XYZ file of C-alpha atoms in Angstrom:
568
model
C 9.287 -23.653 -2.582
C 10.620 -25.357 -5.826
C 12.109 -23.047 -8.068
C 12.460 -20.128 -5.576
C 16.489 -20.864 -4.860
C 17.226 -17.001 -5.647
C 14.824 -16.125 -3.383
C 16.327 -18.843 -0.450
C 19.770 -18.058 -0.907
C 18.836 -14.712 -0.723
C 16.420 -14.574 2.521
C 18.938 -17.355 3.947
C 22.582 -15.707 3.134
C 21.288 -12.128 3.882
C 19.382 -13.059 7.562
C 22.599 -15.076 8.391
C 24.893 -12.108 7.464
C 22.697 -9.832 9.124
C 22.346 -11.636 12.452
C 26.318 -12.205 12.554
C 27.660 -9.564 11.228
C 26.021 -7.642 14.351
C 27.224 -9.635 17.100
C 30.353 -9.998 15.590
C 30.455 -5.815 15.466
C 29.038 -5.594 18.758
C 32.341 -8.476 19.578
C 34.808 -5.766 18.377
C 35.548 -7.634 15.219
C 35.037 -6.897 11.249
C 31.252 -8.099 10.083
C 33.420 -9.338 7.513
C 33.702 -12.083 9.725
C 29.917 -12.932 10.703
C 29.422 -12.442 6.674
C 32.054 -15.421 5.829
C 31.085 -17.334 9.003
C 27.331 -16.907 7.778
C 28.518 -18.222 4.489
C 29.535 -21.544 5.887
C 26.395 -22.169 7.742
C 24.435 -22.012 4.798
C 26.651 -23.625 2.435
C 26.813 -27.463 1.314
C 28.758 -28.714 3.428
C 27.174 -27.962 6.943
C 23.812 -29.715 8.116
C 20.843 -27.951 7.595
C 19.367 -25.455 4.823
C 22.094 -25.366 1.892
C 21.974 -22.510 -0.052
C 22.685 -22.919 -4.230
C 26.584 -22.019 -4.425
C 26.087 -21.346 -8.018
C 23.353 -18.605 -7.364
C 25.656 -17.383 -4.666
C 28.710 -17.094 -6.934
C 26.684 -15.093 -9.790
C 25.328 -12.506 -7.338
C 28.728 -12.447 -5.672
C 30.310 -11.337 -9.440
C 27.894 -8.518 -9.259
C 28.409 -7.458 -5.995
C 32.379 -7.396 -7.157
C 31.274 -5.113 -10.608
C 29.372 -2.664 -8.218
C 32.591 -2.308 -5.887
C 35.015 -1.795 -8.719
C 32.984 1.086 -10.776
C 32.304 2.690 -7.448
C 36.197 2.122 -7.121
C 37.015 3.756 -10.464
C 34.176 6.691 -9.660
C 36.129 8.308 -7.103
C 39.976 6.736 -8.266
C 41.432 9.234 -11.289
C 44.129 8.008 -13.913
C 46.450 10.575 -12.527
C 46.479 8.951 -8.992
C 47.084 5.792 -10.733
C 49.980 7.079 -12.796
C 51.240 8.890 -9.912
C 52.057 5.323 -8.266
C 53.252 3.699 -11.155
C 57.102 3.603 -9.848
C 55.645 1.289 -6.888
C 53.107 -0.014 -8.277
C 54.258 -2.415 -11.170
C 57.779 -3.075 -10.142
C 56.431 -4.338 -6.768
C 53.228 -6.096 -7.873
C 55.851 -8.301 -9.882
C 58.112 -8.290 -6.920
C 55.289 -9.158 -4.827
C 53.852 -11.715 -6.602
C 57.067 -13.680 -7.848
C 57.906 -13.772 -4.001
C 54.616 -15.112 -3.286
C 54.674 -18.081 -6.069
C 58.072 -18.971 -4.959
C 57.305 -19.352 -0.999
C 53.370 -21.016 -1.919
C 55.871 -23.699 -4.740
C 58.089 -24.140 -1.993
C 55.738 -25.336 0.639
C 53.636 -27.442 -1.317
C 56.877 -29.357 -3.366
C 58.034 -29.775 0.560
C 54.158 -31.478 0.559
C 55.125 -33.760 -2.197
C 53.700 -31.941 -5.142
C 54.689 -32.229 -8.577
C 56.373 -28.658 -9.998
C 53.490 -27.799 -12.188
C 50.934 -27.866 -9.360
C 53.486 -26.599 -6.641
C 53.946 -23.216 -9.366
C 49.995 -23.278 -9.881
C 49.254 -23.389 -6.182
C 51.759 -20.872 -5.317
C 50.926 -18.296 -7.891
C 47.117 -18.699 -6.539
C 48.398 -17.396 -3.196
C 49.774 -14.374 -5.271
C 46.656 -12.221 -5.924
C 45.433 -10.434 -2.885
C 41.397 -9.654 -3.363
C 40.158 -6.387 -4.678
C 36.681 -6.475 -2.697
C 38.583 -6.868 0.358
C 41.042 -4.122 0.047
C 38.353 -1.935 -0.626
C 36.684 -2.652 1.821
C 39.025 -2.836 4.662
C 40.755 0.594 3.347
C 37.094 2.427 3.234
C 36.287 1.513 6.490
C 39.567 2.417 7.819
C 39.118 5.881 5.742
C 42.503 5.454 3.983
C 40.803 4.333 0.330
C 41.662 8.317 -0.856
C 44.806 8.411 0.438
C 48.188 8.659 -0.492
C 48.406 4.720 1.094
C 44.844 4.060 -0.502
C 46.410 4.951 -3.874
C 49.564 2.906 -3.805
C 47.656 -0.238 -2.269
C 44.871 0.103 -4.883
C 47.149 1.272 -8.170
C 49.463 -1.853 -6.695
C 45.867 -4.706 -7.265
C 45.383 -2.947 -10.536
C 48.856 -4.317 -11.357
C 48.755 -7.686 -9.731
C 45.102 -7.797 -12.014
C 46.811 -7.000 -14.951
C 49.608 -9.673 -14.778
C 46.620 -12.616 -13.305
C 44.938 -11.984 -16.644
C 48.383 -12.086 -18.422
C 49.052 -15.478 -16.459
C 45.128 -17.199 -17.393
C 46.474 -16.323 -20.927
C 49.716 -18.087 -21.234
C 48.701 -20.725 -18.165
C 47.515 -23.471 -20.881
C 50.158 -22.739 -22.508
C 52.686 -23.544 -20.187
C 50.980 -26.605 -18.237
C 49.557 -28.687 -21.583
C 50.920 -27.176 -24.726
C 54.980 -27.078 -25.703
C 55.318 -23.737 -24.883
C 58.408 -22.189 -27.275
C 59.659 -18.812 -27.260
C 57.289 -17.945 -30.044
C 53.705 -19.397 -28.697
C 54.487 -17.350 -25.704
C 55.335 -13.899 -27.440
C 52.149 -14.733 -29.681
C 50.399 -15.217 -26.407
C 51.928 -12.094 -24.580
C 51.279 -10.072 -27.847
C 47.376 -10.796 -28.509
C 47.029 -10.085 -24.561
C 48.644 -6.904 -24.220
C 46.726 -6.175 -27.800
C 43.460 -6.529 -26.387
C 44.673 -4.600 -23.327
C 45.138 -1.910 -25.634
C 42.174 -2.029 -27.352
C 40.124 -1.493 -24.099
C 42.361 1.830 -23.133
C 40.915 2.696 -26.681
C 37.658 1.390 -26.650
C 37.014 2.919 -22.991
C 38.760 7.011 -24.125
C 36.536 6.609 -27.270
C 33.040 5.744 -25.124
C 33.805 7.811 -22.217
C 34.687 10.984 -24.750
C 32.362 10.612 -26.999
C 29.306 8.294 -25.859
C 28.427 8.374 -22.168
C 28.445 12.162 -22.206
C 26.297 12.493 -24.016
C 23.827 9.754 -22.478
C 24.373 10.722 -19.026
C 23.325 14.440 -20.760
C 19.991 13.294 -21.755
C 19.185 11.014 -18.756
C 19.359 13.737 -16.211
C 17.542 16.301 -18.472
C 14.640 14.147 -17.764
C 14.908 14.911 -14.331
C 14.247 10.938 -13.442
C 16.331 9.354 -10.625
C 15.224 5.951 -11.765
C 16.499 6.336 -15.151
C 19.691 7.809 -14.234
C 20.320 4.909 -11.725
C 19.391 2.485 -14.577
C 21.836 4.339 -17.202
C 24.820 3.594 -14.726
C 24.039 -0.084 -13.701
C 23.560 -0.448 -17.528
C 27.253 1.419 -18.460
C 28.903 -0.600 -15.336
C 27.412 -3.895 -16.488
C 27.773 -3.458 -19.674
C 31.215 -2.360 -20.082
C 32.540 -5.262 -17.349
C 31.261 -8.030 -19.668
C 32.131 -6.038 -22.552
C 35.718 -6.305 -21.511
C 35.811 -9.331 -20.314
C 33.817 -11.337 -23.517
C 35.858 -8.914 -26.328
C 38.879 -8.078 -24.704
C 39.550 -11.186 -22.028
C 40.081 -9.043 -19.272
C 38.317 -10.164 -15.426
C 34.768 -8.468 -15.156
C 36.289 -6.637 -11.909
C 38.831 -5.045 -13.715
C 36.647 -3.782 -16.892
C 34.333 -2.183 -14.027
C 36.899 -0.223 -12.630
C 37.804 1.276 -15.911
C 34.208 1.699 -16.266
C 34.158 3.834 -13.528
C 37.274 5.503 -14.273
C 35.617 6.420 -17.584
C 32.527 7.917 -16.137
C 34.259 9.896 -13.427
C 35.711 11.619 -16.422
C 32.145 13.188 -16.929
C 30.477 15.596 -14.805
C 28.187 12.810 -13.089
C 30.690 11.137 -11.617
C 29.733 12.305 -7.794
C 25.473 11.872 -8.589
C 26.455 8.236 -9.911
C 28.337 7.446 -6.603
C 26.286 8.450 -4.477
C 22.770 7.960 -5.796
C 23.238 5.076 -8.540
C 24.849 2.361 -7.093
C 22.239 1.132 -3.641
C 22.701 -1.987 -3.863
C 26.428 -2.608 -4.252
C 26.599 -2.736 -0.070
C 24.102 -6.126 -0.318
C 26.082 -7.285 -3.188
C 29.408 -7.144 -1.615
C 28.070 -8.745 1.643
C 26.760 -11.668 -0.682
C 30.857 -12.046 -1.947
C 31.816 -12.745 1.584
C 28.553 -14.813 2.215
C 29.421 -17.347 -1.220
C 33.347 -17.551 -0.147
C 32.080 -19.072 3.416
C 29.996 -21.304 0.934
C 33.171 -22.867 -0.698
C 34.769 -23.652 2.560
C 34.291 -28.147 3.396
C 35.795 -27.802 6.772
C 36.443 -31.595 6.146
C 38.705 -31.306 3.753
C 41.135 -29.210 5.907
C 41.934 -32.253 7.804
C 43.706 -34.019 4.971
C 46.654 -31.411 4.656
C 46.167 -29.119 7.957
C 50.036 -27.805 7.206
C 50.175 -26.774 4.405
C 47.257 -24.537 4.914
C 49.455 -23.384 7.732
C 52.016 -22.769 5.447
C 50.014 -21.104 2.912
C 48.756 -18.834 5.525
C 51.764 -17.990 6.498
C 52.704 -17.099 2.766
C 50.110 -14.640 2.353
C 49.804 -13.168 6.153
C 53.547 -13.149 6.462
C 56.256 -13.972 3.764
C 54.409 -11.607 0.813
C 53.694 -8.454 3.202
C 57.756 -8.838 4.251
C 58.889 -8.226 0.999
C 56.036 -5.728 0.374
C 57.307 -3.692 3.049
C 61.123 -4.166 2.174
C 60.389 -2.969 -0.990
C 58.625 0.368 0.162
C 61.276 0.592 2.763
C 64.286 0.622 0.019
C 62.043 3.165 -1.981
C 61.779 5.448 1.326
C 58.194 5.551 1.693
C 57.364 7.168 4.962
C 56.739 4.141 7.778
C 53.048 4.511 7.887
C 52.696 3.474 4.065
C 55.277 0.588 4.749
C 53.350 -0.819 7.257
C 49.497 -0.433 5.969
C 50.147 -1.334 2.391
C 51.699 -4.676 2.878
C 48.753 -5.163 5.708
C 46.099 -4.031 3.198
C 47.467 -7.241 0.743
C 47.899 -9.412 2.893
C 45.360 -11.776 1.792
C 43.623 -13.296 -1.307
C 39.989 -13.629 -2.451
C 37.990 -13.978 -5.793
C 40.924 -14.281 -8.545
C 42.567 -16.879 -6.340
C 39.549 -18.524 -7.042
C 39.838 -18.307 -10.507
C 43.388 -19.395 -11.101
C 42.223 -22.386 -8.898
C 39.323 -23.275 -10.932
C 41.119 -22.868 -14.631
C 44.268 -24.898 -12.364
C 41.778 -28.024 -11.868
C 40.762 -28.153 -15.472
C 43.533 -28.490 -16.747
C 44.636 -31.234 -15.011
C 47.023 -29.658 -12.993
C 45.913 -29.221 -9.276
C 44.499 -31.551 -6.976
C 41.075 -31.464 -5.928
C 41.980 -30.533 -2.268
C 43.778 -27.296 -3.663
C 40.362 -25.419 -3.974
C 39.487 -26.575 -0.275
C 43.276 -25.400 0.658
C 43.082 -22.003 -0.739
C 39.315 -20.868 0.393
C 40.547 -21.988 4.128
C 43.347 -19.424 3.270
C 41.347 -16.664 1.843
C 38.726 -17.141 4.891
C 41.048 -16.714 7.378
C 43.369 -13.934 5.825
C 40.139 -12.348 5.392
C 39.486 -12.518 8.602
C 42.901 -11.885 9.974
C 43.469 -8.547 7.974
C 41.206 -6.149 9.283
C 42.729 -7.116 12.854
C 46.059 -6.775 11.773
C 44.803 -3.224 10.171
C 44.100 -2.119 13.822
C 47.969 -2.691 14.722
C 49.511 -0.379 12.249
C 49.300 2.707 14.831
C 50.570 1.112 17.756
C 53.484 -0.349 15.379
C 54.275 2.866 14.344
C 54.207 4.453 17.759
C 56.149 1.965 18.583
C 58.905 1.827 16.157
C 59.415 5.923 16.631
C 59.511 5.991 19.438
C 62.196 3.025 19.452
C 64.279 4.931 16.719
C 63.454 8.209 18.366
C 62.756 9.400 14.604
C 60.699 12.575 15.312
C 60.573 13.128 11.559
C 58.109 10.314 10.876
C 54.902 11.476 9.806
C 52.354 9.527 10.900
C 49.563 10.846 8.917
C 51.416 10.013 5.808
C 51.023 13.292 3.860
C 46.785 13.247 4.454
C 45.777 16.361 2.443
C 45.272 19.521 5.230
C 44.287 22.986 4.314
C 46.747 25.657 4.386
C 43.405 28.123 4.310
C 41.875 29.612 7.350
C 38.774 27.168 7.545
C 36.501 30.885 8.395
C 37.394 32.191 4.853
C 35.525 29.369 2.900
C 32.093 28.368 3.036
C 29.433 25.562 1.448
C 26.277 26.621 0.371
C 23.629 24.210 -0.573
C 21.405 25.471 -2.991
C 21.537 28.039 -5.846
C 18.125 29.565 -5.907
C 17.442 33.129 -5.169
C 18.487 32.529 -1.401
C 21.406 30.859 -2.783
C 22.228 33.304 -5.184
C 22.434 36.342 -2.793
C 24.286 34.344 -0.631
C 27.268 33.357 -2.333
C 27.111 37.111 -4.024
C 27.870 38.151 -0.625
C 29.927 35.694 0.731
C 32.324 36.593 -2.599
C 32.214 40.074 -2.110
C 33.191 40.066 1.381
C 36.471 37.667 1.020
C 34.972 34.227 1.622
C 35.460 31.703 -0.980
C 31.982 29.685 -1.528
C 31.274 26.596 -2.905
C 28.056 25.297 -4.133
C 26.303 22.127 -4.155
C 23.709 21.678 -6.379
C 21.368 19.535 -8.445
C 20.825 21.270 -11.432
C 23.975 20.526 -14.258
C 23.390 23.575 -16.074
C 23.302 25.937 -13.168
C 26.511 24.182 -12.132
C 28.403 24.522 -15.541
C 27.184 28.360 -15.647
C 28.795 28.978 -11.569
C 32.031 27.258 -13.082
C 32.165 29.205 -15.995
C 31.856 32.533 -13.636
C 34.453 31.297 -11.532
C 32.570 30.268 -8.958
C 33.216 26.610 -7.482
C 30.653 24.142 -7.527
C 29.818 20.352 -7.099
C 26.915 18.546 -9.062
C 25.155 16.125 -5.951
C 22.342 15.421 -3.652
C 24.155 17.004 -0.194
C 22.066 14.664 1.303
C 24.952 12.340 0.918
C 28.004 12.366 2.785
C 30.464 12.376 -0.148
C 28.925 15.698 -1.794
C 29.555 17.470 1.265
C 33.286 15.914 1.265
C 33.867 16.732 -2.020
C 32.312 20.377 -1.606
C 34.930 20.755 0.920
C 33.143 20.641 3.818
C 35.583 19.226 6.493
C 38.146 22.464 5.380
C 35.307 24.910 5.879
C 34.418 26.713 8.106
C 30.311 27.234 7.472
C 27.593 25.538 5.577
C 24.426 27.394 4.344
C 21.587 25.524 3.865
C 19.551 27.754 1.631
C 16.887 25.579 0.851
C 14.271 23.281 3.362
C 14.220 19.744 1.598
C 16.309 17.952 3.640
C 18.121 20.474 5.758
C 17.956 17.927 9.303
C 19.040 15.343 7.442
C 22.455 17.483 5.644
C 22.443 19.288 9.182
C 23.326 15.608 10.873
C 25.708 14.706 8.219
C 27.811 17.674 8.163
C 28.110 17.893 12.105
C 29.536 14.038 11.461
C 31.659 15.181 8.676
C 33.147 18.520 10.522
C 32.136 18.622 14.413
C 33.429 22.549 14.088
C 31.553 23.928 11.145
C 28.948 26.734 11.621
C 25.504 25.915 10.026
C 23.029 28.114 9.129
C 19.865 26.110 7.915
C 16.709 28.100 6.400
C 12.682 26.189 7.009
C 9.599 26.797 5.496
C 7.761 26.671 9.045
C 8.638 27.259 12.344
C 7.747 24.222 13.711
C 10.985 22.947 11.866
C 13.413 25.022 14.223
C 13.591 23.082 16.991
C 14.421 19.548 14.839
C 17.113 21.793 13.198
C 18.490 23.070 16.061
C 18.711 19.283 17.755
C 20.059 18.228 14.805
C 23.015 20.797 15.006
C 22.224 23.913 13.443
C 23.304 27.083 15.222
C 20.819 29.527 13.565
C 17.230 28.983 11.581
C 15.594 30.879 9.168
C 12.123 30.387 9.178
C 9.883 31.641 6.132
C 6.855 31.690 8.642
C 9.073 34.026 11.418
C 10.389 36.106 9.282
C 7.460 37.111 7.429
C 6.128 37.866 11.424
C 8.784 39.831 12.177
C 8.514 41.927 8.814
C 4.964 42.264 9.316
C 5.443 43.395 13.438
C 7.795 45.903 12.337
C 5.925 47.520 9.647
C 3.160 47.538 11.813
C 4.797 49.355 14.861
C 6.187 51.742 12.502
C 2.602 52.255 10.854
C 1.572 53.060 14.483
C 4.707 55.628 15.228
C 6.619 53.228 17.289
C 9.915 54.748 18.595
C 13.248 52.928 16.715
C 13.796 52.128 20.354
C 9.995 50.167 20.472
C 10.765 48.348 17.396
C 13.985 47.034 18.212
C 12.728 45.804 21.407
C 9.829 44.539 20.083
C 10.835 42.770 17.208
C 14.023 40.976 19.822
C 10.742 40.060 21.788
C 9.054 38.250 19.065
C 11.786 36.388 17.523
C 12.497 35.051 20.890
C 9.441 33.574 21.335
C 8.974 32.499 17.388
C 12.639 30.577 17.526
C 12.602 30.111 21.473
C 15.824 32.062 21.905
C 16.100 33.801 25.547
C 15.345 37.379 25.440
C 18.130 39.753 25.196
C-alpha cells in the first residue's frame, strides 16, 4: 500500500491500542498502559510492521490541541486566579528542585554542566495530556485539587516557553544581563499580546460566529466552527506569539467558554479528541529504542526517581507549609509526578544545539513511559495514605473530600426539566409556583436567553450528554422531567448513572415505549397514545351516565393495563 502510511499508522496504532488497552483494563491497570505498550510494538525499533513516527507525532499534536480546548471549555479564569498563590510560586519551586536533582545525577554520570542543566530541566515539566487525563478519570479535574494541579501546568507551561526562549541564549550565545532582559522582555511581550489578542476575539469575534452557526440549526457546521477556532487559535499562538500549540488551545477554550456555547462545544464538537489523545500515548511508545536503555540503565533510575520521587517531595512540602488540607498534598504532587510531550521538546531543541547527547532523548522517553505508567497506580494510593496518616495523627479534622462542592438545598426542592415546549412550559410554571426551583436544559439559544432573562435557570445542551445534566444540576436534584420523547431512554440511563436517587418522570409518544423507559429507570411514563385513551374512556363513560365511582374505577383499570401497572 505505497503512500497509504496515514492510513497504516492509523489501522496499526489504533487496533494495537484497542486490543491492549482492554486487557490491560480487564488486568486492573490504566489503558494508558496498553496505549504506550502498543506504541512500542509498532514503532521502529521492534521487529515487525513499523509505523511512520513522524505521522504519529503530527496526529499526536492534535490529539494534545483537542485535550487542551476541551481543558479550557470547562476551566474559568477565576479558578485559575483563585490558585495563583500556589500555583506560580510552586511551579518555580517545583521545577528549580527538579533541574537541580535531574543536573545532579547526570554530572554524577560524567556530564558536562550545560547538558547536566539541559537534562535536568527536561525532567521539570510534568505532561498536560496526562494530568488530564489521569485527574478526569479519577473525577477530580473540577475540583478544588483539579484546579491547583491544572492552574500549577499552566505555570510550569508558561516558564518552558520562557526557558525555549532564552535556552540559545544561554548554551551558544554570550548571554549578558542585557540579551537576557531583551529576551525575557519580547517573551513576556508576546505573552501579552495573546491575553489581548484572545479578550479582543473572544469579546468581539467568536460571538458572534458561534451566533450565526447555530442559527442554521447544522450540527456539522457548528462542530466545524470549533475545530476551526481551536486549531486556529493554537497555531495562531504558537506561529505569532511563540507560545506551545497546547497552551494557545487552552486559552482557546478559555475564550469560548466565555460565550454561551461553551457546554454544546464540549460536548458535541470535539468526537474525536478521545482517538487523538490515545494516538499521544501510542507515538510516545514509538520513541522508546529499548536498546538504548542498556547504555546508561542508572541514570534512568535516577531520573525516575527525580520525577516519581524527589519533585512530588517538595511539591507536597510546599502545600504542606501553605496548609492545604492532606488530601490536596498528597494528589497534587501524585498528579505531577511525571513528564510527557514538552519534555520532548526541550530534548529535541537540547540536541540541536549541540548540547545533549544523543542517548538523552532515549533516557527521557524511558522516563516519561514509565512515570506514565507509574502515576495512575500511585493515584489509587492517595486514599489509603490518607486513611492512614489520620488515623496515625488521630486528626479527626481532616477532610478527606477536600472541600468537593455539596448542596446545602434539600435535593426535593429543585428539579431538571428537559425541554421547554408547551409540556415544558407548564411544567416549570408549576414547579415555580409551588416552591421548587427548576432548571432547564435546552437546545434552542434564544429560548434559553429569554428563561434567563425571566429568572428562570437554564443550560444551553443536548441532555443526551452526561455533562449537560451535570451542569443542569442534576446530581443536587432531586427529579428530572423529561418533557419531550427524542431520546428520553437514552437521558433516562445517564441520569440514573449520574444520581442513583433522582426521581424521573419521562413522557413517550407511544406506549410501546413504556416498558424500555421503565427498564431504563424511569419511575413514571407519560404516554401520548394512553393518555389520549384514558381521556377518551372517561368522556365516554360520562357520555353514557357513568357513576364518578364507575369512572374512577374504570379509568384505574385501563391505565393498568395501557402502562402494565397492577390494579389498585
Amino acid at each position: 500500500m505505497h503512500g497509504a502510511d496515514l492510513i497504516l499508522m492509523l489501522a496499526a496504532g489504533l487496533g494495537a491500542a484497542l486490543i491492549l488497552g482492554y486487557f490491560t483494563q480487564r488486568l486492573g491497570l490504566s489503558p494508558i498502559v496498553g496505549y504506550l505498550i502498543a506504541g512500542v510494538l509498532v514503532g521502529p525499533n521492534t521487529p515487525g510492521f513499523a509505523a511512520n513516527v513522524a505521522i504519529a507525532e503530527q496526529l499526536a499534536e492534535v490529539g494534545v490541541i483537542l485535550i487542551m480546548f476541551g481543558v479550557g471549555l470547562q476551566f474559568h479564569l477565576e479558578e485559575l486566579l483563585a490558585v495563583r498563590r500556589i500555583a506560580i510560586p510552586g511551579a518555580i519551586v517545583g521545577m528549580t528542585s527538579a533541574t537541580a536533582l535531574g543536573a545532579a545525577a547526570a554530572r554524577m554520570f560524567g556530564w558536562s554542566w550545560p547538558a547536566a542543566l539541559v537534562f535536568g530541566f527536561t525532567l521539570s515539566v510534568a505532561s498536560t495530556v496526562v494530568l488530564v487525563r489521569v485527574l478526569s478519570d479519577a473525577r477530580k479535574l473540577h475540583t478544588p485539587v483539579g484546579h491547583i494541579a491544572l492552574g500549577w501546568l499552566v505555570m510550569e507551561d508558561v516558564l518552558t516557553v520562557m526557558a525555549l526562549v532564552l535556552l540559545p541564549t544561554f548554551v551558544v550565545g554570550q548571554p549578558t544581563a542585557s540579551t537576557i532582559a531583551v529576551d525575557l522582555v519580547v517573551t513576556v511581550a508576546k505573552m501579552a499580546g495573546l491575553a489581548v489578542f484572545a479578550a479582543i476575539v473572544g469579546q468581539r469575534i467568536i460571538p458572534v460566529l458561534l451566533d450565526r452557526i447555530a442559527a442554521t440549526r447544522s450540527r456539522e457546521l457548528f462542530t466545524l466552527a470549533v475545530l476551526v477556532i481551536a486549531l486556529g487559535i493554537a497555531v495562531g499562538a504558537a506561529t505569532l506569539f511563540g507560545v506551545s500549540m497546547a497552551l494557545g488551545a487552552f486559552v482557546a477554550g478559555m475564550v469560548v467558554n466565555r460565550s454561551d456555547y461553551s457546554l454544546r462545544a464540549a460536548t458535541d464538537a470535539l468526537p474525536m479528541r478521545d482517538a487523538f489523545a490515545v494516538l499521544f500515548f501510542v507515538s510516545v511508545g514509538m520513541l522508546l529504542d529499548p536498546a538504548a536503555l542498556l547504555e546508561e540503565p542508572w541514570l534512568v533510575v535516577a531520573a525516575l526517581a527525580v520525577v516519581v520521587i524527589g519533585k512530588p517531595l517538595v511539591v507536597a512540602l510546599l502545600l504542606a507549609v501553605f496548609r492545604y488540607p492532606l488530601r490536596t498534598v498528597l494528589s497534587v504532587p501524585s498528579a505531577l509526578a511525571q513528564i510527557g510531550e514538552f519534555s520532548f521538546i526541550l530534548a529535541g531543541v537540547g540536541r540541536s544545539l549541540g548540547v545533549l547527547p544523543e542517548s538523552a532523548a532515549d533516557i527521557i522517553v524511558a522516563v516519561s513511559i514509565t512515570s506514565i505508567v507509574v502515576n495512575p497506580l500511585a493515584s489509587r494510593l492517595i486514599e489509603p495514605a490518607e486513611r492512614f496518616l489520620v488515623r496515625i495523627r488521630k486528626d479527626a479534622e481532616v477532610d478527606s473530600d477536600d472541600g468537593a462542592t455539596t448542596s446545602s438545598l434539600d435535593p426535593q426542592t429543585r428539579a431538571i426539566v428537559i425541554g421547554y415546549g408547551p409540556t415544558g412550559r407548564t411544567v416549570t410554571r408549576l414547579l415555580r409556583e409551588n416552591g421548587i426551583a427548576p432548571t432547564v436544559v435546552e437546545l434552542n439559544m434564544d429560548t434559553v436567553r429569554q428563561l434567563r432573562q425571566t429568572g428562570i435557570s437554564a443550560v444551553y445542551g443536548d441532555a443526551r450528554h452526561p455533562n449537560s445534566l451535570i451542569t443542569a444540576g442534576l446530581r443536587h436534584a432531586g427529579n428530572l422531567i423529561i418533557s419531550g420523547d427524542a431520546g428520553a431512554r437514552e437521558i433516562t440511563e445517564i441520569a440514573r448513572e449520574i444520581n442513583s436517587r433522582v426521581h424521573i418522570f419521562s413522557r413517550s409518544v407511544y406506549l410501546r415505549d413504556v416498558p424500555p423507559l421503565r427498564a431504563a429507570g424511569a419511575e413514571q411514563v407519560f404516554s401520548g397514545e394512553g393518555e389520549v385513551a384514558l381521556a377518551m374512556t372517561e368522556a365516554v363513560l360520562r357520555r353514557l351516565g357513568a357513576t364518578a365511582d364507575q369512572i374512577d374505577r374504570e379509568r384505574d383499570r385501563v391505565r393498568a393495563e395501557l402502562f402494565h401497572l397492577p390494579v389498585q
